[in-house]
XYZ file of C-alpha atoms in Angstrom:
484
model
C -122.931 360.048 -177.101
C -126.203 358.618 -175.771
C -126.292 359.118 -172.025
C -128.647 357.054 -169.870
C -131.650 358.505 -168.149
C -131.674 358.981 -164.411
C -132.898 356.126 -162.183
C -136.670 356.130 -161.732
C -136.275 356.523 -157.985
C -134.776 360.030 -158.334
C -136.727 363.175 -159.162
C -135.070 366.502 -159.908
C -136.233 369.251 -157.567
C -137.146 371.497 -160.499
C -139.536 368.809 -161.819
C -141.616 368.439 -158.664
C -144.297 371.033 -159.357
C -147.067 371.204 -156.747
C -146.893 367.591 -155.596
C -146.363 367.335 -151.811
C -142.919 366.259 -150.628
C -142.360 364.489 -147.327
C -139.188 364.883 -145.322
C -136.923 362.328 -143.665
C -134.656 363.639 -140.929
C -131.359 361.760 -140.623
C -130.522 361.561 -136.912
C -127.372 360.351 -135.185
C -127.574 358.682 -131.776
C -125.551 361.509 -130.247
C -128.085 364.038 -131.579
C -131.188 362.286 -130.276
C -131.614 365.014 -127.675
C -132.229 367.522 -130.465
C -135.062 365.544 -132.028
C -137.731 367.959 -130.797
C -136.069 370.841 -132.644
C -136.278 368.851 -135.874
C -139.807 367.492 -135.801
C -141.627 369.292 -132.979
C -142.573 368.252 -129.463
C -145.482 365.915 -130.241
C -143.729 364.113 -133.085
C -140.525 363.733 -131.041
C -142.474 362.265 -128.144
C -144.239 359.858 -130.513
C -140.912 358.735 -132.024
C -139.335 358.095 -128.638
C -142.370 356.255 -127.310
C -142.345 354.108 -130.468
C -138.784 353.066 -129.592
C -136.775 355.287 -131.923
C -133.180 355.444 -130.665
C -131.469 356.409 -133.965
C -130.154 352.879 -134.371
C -128.396 352.293 -137.717
C -131.066 352.082 -140.418
C -133.965 352.491 -137.988
C -136.896 354.275 -139.670
C -139.894 355.680 -137.842
C -142.814 357.379 -139.582
C -144.399 360.294 -137.749
C -148.138 360.792 -138.369
C -149.583 364.276 -138.716
C -152.891 365.409 -137.207
C -154.806 363.540 -139.921
C -152.810 360.340 -139.426
C -150.819 360.730 -142.653
C -147.083 359.938 -142.677
C -145.403 362.966 -144.209
C -142.409 363.087 -141.871
C -140.002 360.344 -140.821
C -136.749 359.921 -138.938
C -133.807 357.698 -139.872
C -130.945 356.540 -137.671
C -127.546 357.153 -139.301
C -123.935 356.551 -138.160
C -121.860 359.021 -136.214
C -119.533 361.265 -138.209
C -116.484 359.461 -136.840
C -117.644 356.231 -138.486
C -116.925 357.649 -141.965
C -118.934 357.805 -145.175
C -121.816 355.353 -145.390
C -124.220 355.850 -148.272
C -125.815 352.439 -147.716
C -127.836 353.443 -144.669
C -130.092 355.528 -146.918
C -130.874 352.366 -148.858
C -133.412 351.361 -146.215
C -135.706 354.215 -147.225
C -137.243 353.108 -150.557
C -138.972 350.160 -148.926
C -139.676 351.862 -145.587
C -141.428 355.058 -146.663
C -145.013 355.470 -147.877
C -145.656 356.089 -151.553
C -144.827 359.551 -152.835
C -142.020 362.077 -153.044
C -139.537 362.533 -150.229
C -136.460 364.571 -149.464
C -133.775 363.923 -146.857
C -132.608 366.447 -144.281
C -129.230 365.387 -142.901
C -126.258 366.798 -140.976
C -124.180 369.152 -143.115
C -121.251 366.730 -143.356
C -123.408 364.113 -145.125
C -123.208 364.661 -148.878
C -126.279 364.888 -151.077
C -124.668 362.387 -153.420
C -124.247 359.822 -150.619
C -127.915 360.137 -149.774
C -129.016 359.785 -153.392
C -126.623 356.922 -154.105
C -127.731 354.965 -151.065
C -131.397 355.524 -151.914
C -130.838 354.237 -155.466
C -128.888 351.201 -154.268
C -131.717 350.340 -151.899
C -134.259 350.722 -154.701
C -132.438 348.115 -156.813
C -134.438 345.047 -157.774
C -132.900 341.766 -158.881
C -133.842 340.749 -162.459
C -137.076 338.767 -162.431
C -137.749 335.737 -164.601
C -141.132 334.603 -163.258
C -144.422 334.836 -165.088
C -145.370 337.964 -163.170
C -142.735 339.876 -165.116
C -140.447 342.603 -163.828
C -140.368 343.268 -160.071
C -142.280 346.280 -158.891
C -140.062 349.212 -157.920
C -140.491 350.950 -154.574
C -143.242 353.540 -154.557
C -141.216 356.147 -152.670
C -139.020 358.455 -154.750
C -136.337 360.897 -153.677
C -136.291 364.573 -154.621
C -132.720 365.733 -155.203
C -130.734 368.721 -156.410
C -127.969 368.651 -159.029
C -125.460 367.034 -156.647
C -127.917 364.257 -155.922
C -128.706 363.725 -159.580
C -124.996 363.293 -160.290
C -125.040 360.107 -158.207
C -127.551 358.529 -160.576
C -125.059 357.218 -163.161
C -122.877 355.802 -160.378
C -125.844 353.875 -159.025
C -126.785 352.687 -162.496
C -123.276 351.336 -163.099
C -123.265 349.561 -159.741
C -126.678 348.095 -160.468
C -125.525 346.998 -163.931
C -122.811 344.893 -162.294
C -125.297 343.549 -159.761
C -127.772 342.486 -162.445
C -125.137 340.776 -164.568
C -123.959 338.776 -161.560
C -127.518 337.941 -160.520
C -128.570 336.629 -163.929
C -129.030 332.822 -163.912
C -126.064 331.035 -165.503
C -128.124 329.473 -168.295
C -128.906 333.031 -169.405
C -125.425 334.467 -168.812
C -122.926 332.434 -170.822
C -119.762 333.768 -172.479
C -121.615 335.146 -175.499
C -124.239 336.760 -173.271
C -121.566 338.497 -171.210
C -119.862 339.707 -174.383
C -123.170 341.084 -175.673
C -123.735 342.843 -172.369
C -120.397 344.605 -172.820
C -121.383 345.713 -176.300
C -124.762 346.998 -175.099
C -123.166 348.862 -172.186
C -120.360 350.553 -174.111
C -121.029 350.804 -177.840
C -123.900 353.341 -177.590
C -121.509 355.557 -175.592
C -118.945 355.618 -178.393
C -116.600 352.790 -177.400
C -115.164 350.410 -179.980
C -115.960 346.864 -178.814
C -114.680 343.698 -180.490
C -115.180 340.056 -179.529
C -112.445 337.494 -180.227
C -113.506 333.893 -180.756
C -112.506 330.613 -182.355
C -109.104 330.049 -183.933
C -107.969 333.603 -183.240
C -108.835 333.195 -179.571
C -106.877 329.941 -179.372
C -103.863 331.669 -180.921
C -103.981 335.005 -179.087
C -105.387 333.931 -175.698
C -104.434 330.269 -175.316
C -105.098 330.018 -171.583
C -108.560 331.548 -171.907
C -109.262 329.034 -174.661
C -107.889 326.165 -172.568
C -110.158 326.971 -169.618
C -113.238 327.283 -171.789
C -112.749 324.411 -174.204
C -114.693 321.963 -172.043
C -117.970 323.841 -172.428
C -120.420 323.707 -175.311
C -120.689 327.476 -174.848
C -117.448 328.596 -176.463
C -115.143 331.076 -174.736
C -114.440 334.557 -176.038
C -112.518 337.696 -175.114
C -113.997 341.182 -175.181
C -111.670 344.059 -176.059
C -113.085 347.591 -175.787
C -111.327 350.896 -176.489
C -112.408 354.485 -175.877
C -110.900 357.965 -175.503
C -112.347 360.888 -173.606
C -113.616 363.823 -175.656
C -110.917 366.075 -174.177
C -108.182 363.412 -173.993
C -105.058 364.240 -176.045
C -103.294 361.524 -178.002
C -100.809 361.060 -175.164
C -103.480 360.933 -172.445
C -102.833 358.281 -169.802
C -103.988 354.823 -170.784
C -106.122 353.102 -168.148
C -106.438 349.369 -168.781
C -109.080 347.249 -167.045
C -109.166 343.442 -166.958
C -111.946 341.230 -165.601
C -112.389 337.530 -164.926
C -115.621 336.464 -166.579
C -116.109 332.804 -165.643
C -119.851 332.633 -166.210
C -120.151 329.396 -164.279
C -117.447 327.461 -162.480
C -117.970 323.773 -161.779
C -114.341 323.471 -160.767
C -113.714 321.262 -163.799
C -112.370 317.789 -163.074
C -111.415 319.068 -159.621
C -115.148 319.325 -159.087
C -116.565 321.643 -156.470
C -118.930 320.181 -153.860
C -122.610 321.045 -154.493
C -122.731 323.630 -151.705
C -119.812 325.540 -153.230
C -121.356 325.457 -156.690
C -124.601 327.165 -155.692
C -123.189 330.671 -156.083
C -120.837 330.052 -158.970
C -122.886 332.216 -161.303
C -121.055 335.042 -159.498
C -117.662 333.885 -160.766
C -117.941 336.436 -163.550
C -118.174 339.178 -160.927
C -114.756 340.607 -161.752
C -115.778 341.114 -165.372
C -119.089 342.649 -164.323
C -117.334 345.104 -162.008
C -114.693 346.108 -164.557
C -117.344 346.547 -167.248
C -119.369 348.751 -164.904
C -116.221 350.728 -164.029
C -115.447 351.211 -167.710
C -118.971 352.475 -168.304
C -118.634 354.942 -165.421
C -115.335 356.280 -166.797
C -117.012 356.770 -170.172
C -120.142 358.395 -168.709
C -117.957 360.816 -166.765
C -115.950 361.461 -169.934
C -112.660 361.377 -168.049
C -109.700 362.770 -170.044
C -108.022 359.376 -170.395
C -107.676 356.602 -172.928
C -109.415 353.420 -171.825
C -109.010 349.752 -172.653
C -111.116 346.916 -171.259
C -110.481 343.178 -171.598
C -112.883 340.549 -170.345
C -112.210 336.820 -170.427
C -115.641 335.235 -170.936
C -115.599 331.482 -170.327
C -117.349 328.602 -168.614
C -115.367 326.041 -166.615
C -117.156 322.764 -167.335
C -116.633 319.029 -167.122
C -116.600 317.136 -170.425
C -114.432 314.979 -172.624
C -112.852 318.171 -173.962
C -112.250 319.861 -170.606
C -108.784 320.675 -169.311
C -107.258 318.063 -167.032
C -105.069 318.230 -163.940
C -101.423 317.978 -165.083
C -102.094 319.600 -168.473
C -99.346 321.968 -169.576
C -100.443 325.032 -171.551
C -98.300 327.708 -173.169
C -99.459 331.233 -172.339
C -99.528 334.313 -174.551
C -96.370 335.441 -172.743
C -94.560 332.243 -173.767
C -94.369 330.878 -170.222
C -95.729 327.382 -169.724
C -98.122 326.549 -166.901
C -98.882 323.163 -165.391
C -102.519 322.830 -164.357
C -102.191 321.671 -160.778
C -105.895 322.157 -160.158
C -108.658 322.816 -162.677
C -110.549 324.845 -160.073
C -107.790 327.466 -160.104
C -108.959 328.534 -163.547
C -109.419 332.248 -162.863
C -105.717 333.021 -162.874
C -105.399 331.183 -166.190
C -108.117 333.410 -167.634
C -106.430 336.556 -166.331
C -102.806 335.845 -167.193
C -103.187 336.178 -170.983
C -105.392 339.252 -170.594
C -102.846 340.959 -168.334
C -100.033 340.215 -170.733
C -102.058 341.596 -173.654
C -102.848 344.744 -171.680
C -99.161 345.296 -170.859
C -98.246 345.200 -174.537
C -99.786 348.682 -174.769
C -97.863 350.091 -171.763
C -100.810 351.369 -169.732
C -100.266 354.099 -167.179
C -102.485 352.074 -164.829
C -103.617 348.450 -165.048
C -106.444 347.246 -162.780
C -107.864 343.740 -162.725
C -110.706 342.357 -160.647
C -111.664 338.761 -160.034
C -113.581 336.554 -157.644
C -110.320 334.683 -157.401
C -109.697 332.987 -154.060
C -111.549 331.731 -151.024
C -108.385 332.543 -149.096
C -109.068 336.274 -149.473
C -112.492 335.763 -147.925
C -111.051 333.759 -145.051
C -108.594 336.568 -144.371
C -110.852 339.582 -144.878
C -114.449 338.377 -145.018
C -117.060 339.170 -147.670
C -117.113 342.981 -147.452
C -113.387 343.746 -147.781
C -111.756 342.908 -151.135
C -108.048 342.144 -151.014
C -105.828 344.538 -152.924
C -102.397 343.695 -154.308
C -100.133 346.085 -156.179
C -96.591 346.538 -157.422
C -97.021 350.285 -156.829
C -97.246 351.856 -153.386
C -98.695 355.003 -154.958
C -101.511 353.128 -156.686
C -102.258 350.956 -153.661
C -102.426 353.946 -151.323
C -104.678 355.816 -153.748
C -107.253 353.044 -154.073
C -107.082 352.080 -150.418
C -107.365 355.659 -149.167
C -110.053 356.765 -151.585
C -112.013 353.576 -151.007
C -112.029 354.201 -147.282
C -113.143 357.801 -147.839
C -116.136 356.852 -150.005
C -117.220 353.807 -148.010
C -115.953 351.177 -150.460
C -112.999 349.779 -148.488
C -110.131 347.642 -149.782
C -107.302 346.108 -147.760
C -103.794 345.683 -149.126
C -102.039 342.338 -148.813
C -98.376 341.842 -149.759
C -96.891 340.404 -152.923
C -94.495 338.522 -150.680
C -91.557 337.344 -152.842
C -90.630 334.537 -150.462
C -93.678 332.575 -151.638
C -92.834 332.654 -155.348
C -90.989 329.369 -155.126
C -94.239 327.717 -154.041
C -95.437 328.056 -157.653
C -92.620 326.011 -159.156
C -93.388 323.054 -161.422
C -91.047 320.189 -162.376
C -92.440 320.136 -165.939
C -93.342 323.768 -166.688
C -92.302 327.312 -165.865
C -95.116 327.643 -163.313
C -97.858 325.699 -161.603
C -101.252 327.368 -161.359
C -101.501 326.409 -157.677
C -99.192 326.633 -154.723
C -97.368 323.686 -153.234
C -98.357 324.944 -149.761
C -101.877 325.117 -148.255
C -101.325 328.666 -147.019
C -101.460 332.278 -148.272
C -103.704 331.344 -151.179
C -104.660 334.899 -152.095
C -101.011 335.971 -152.075
C -99.777 333.067 -154.211
C -102.593 333.669 -156.709
C -101.527 337.309 -157.002
C -97.872 336.251 -157.329
C -98.868 333.951 -160.186
C -100.500 336.904 -161.982
C -97.479 339.111 -161.356
C -95.473 336.917 -163.733
C -97.557 338.305 -166.588
C -97.331 342.009 -165.700
C -94.434 344.128 -166.968
C -92.362 345.427 -164.085
C -92.703 349.036 -165.239
C -96.504 348.887 -165.473
C -98.389 350.206 -162.454
C -100.699 347.304 -161.570
C -103.510 346.749 -159.068
C -105.176 343.379 -158.522
C -108.501 343.229 -156.647
C -109.606 339.867 -155.248
C -113.289 340.496 -154.552
C -116.266 338.460 -153.365
C -118.838 340.061 -155.658
C -121.773 339.071 -153.461
C -123.911 340.055 -150.489
C -124.746 337.017 -148.381
C -127.810 338.644 -146.794
C -130.033 341.705 -147.085
C -128.748 344.898 -145.487
C -129.670 348.553 -146.067
C -128.595 349.465 -149.598
C -127.031 346.038 -150.082
C -129.633 343.440 -151.081
C -128.684 339.791 -151.068
C -127.040 338.857 -154.368
C -124.435 340.278 -156.715
C -122.367 343.240 -155.550
C -119.770 345.555 -157.087
C -117.253 345.697 -154.241
C -114.232 347.765 -155.273
C -115.843 349.646 -158.150
C -116.151 353.040 -156.454
C -112.732 352.701 -154.827
C -111.146 351.986 -158.202
C -112.885 354.926 -159.846
C -111.889 357.320 -157.074
C -108.359 355.903 -157.229
C -108.148 356.709 -160.936
C -109.080 360.313 -160.197
C -106.451 360.478 -157.469
C -103.603 358.803 -159.375
C -103.949 361.016 -162.428
C -104.477 364.148 -160.375
C -107.690 365.124 -162.092
C -107.965 368.127 -159.818
C -110.751 369.893 -161.667
C -112.870 366.787 -161.335
C -111.870 365.736 -157.849
C -113.831 368.515 -156.189
C -117.107 367.457 -157.767
C -116.793 363.924 -159.075
C -115.416 362.313 -155.933
C -118.421 363.696 -154.055
C -120.641 361.876 -156.535
C -119.447 358.450 -155.421
C-alpha cells in the first residue's frame, strides 16, 4: 500500500540536524503571571509592553539580544474550554521563516498542536498564472505523536481542496476521478457507474443529473483492513456529491448560487473519511458510495411535479427541484443497506434549516441509534469537531405525504426543514441498520486560525472517532484518538 508523505510543514525531530529551532510557548490567560518563568524577565516585560494578554490566537515574537525572533508566545484557550487544535493554525503565517517547536501545557496533545499547525498551513488550490500558492516558510518540528497527525491533516485538506475547486473543473467525472486517485493507490477497489446502468440501478441520482451536459455517475469503493477477518464489521459511507446546484427549475437567487460549488461537500468529507480509515488500516470492511451529479436547468432537467421511482420501489413526487440532495442520497442509502452494514454514515450539505438552527460550525446529526449518536456526539466534542443531535420526530412524517406518490421530496410545512429532510431519508434505511446522517455546512465563511475561508470538513474527525468508539477498537483508541 502506497502511503502518502508527511505534510511539508512538519519536520521529524530526528531529521533536524544542526539547524536552529525556535520555540513558541503556548500561554493561557490564567497563566500570564508565569510568563517570566517561561521566557525570562526581559522577554516577559517586552511581551507585556507590546500588549500580549494571551488572547485566543494572539502571537507575539520576542527578539533576542541581536534582534532576531527565535522565541514567541501564543495565546491559547483555558483547559476548561476543551480541545482546540485550530488555535495553533495561526502560527504558520505568524512566525518567521525556519524551524519551530511548540511548548504547551501538559494537557495539550502533541497531535493537536501538529494538526492545527498543518490546517493553518493549508493553501487553497491556485489557478492563476503565478502557479501554486507559496506555502508558509515556518515549519514545525514534531515527535512521533505529532507526525501521526499528518495523515489526518492531509485528509481534511483533501476535502477542503475538492470543495474549493471551481465548479467548471469539478464536475461529476472529476469528482469520480478524485475518488479513484485518493483510494486506488491505497488498495481500494473503485468502480464508477454511468449511463444505462446508472439509470437502472440509481434512478433518482440519474433523474437529478439528467439536466446537465456533464452526465451523473455513482462511485462505489470497497476495501478491507489488512487484519480484518471476513466477518469484520462493515462500515458504509455515503456522500452527496452535487458538484454545482442551480436549484433546477426552482432556481436559486444569484446570491445563494455563489457558493454552490460546495454542494458536493458531503461527498468530499466522506471520501476523506474513507481515505483516513484506509490510511489507519482499521480492522473493518469499508464501502463508500458517492452520488456525483450536477443540478442544472435545461430542456432535459427534472421538473416540479415529476414522479420518479426510487431504487427501493417507492415513488417520489418532486415538490421542489432544489431539494435534490435527498433524491441523490435515497438510492445510495438503499443500496448501502442491501449489504447490512454494521454502521451507515451519510454526510450532505442538505438544508439551510440546519444552519438556521445551529449555525455554520455545528453540523446537525440525526440517527436511529442512540448508541451511534452518543458516540459521534461525545467523541466530536472531545476532539473539537462538535456535532449536535436533532430528533427524527415521527410526528412530522405526515408532512411528506403526496397525493400522487408514496412521498414528496419536500415538506408541506415551512418548518423543521432539517428534520423533515432526515425523515425523508429514513424511508430508505433498513430499520435494523445503525444509521447516522450528518447535515453539514462544508464551508468557513471567514478566515480564522486553522480555518481559512472556503471549504471545510466539518464532522470528519467526529465520525472517525465515533467509528473507533462504536466498534470498541480499544488497542487503537489509546493512540489513534489522540491523533485527531
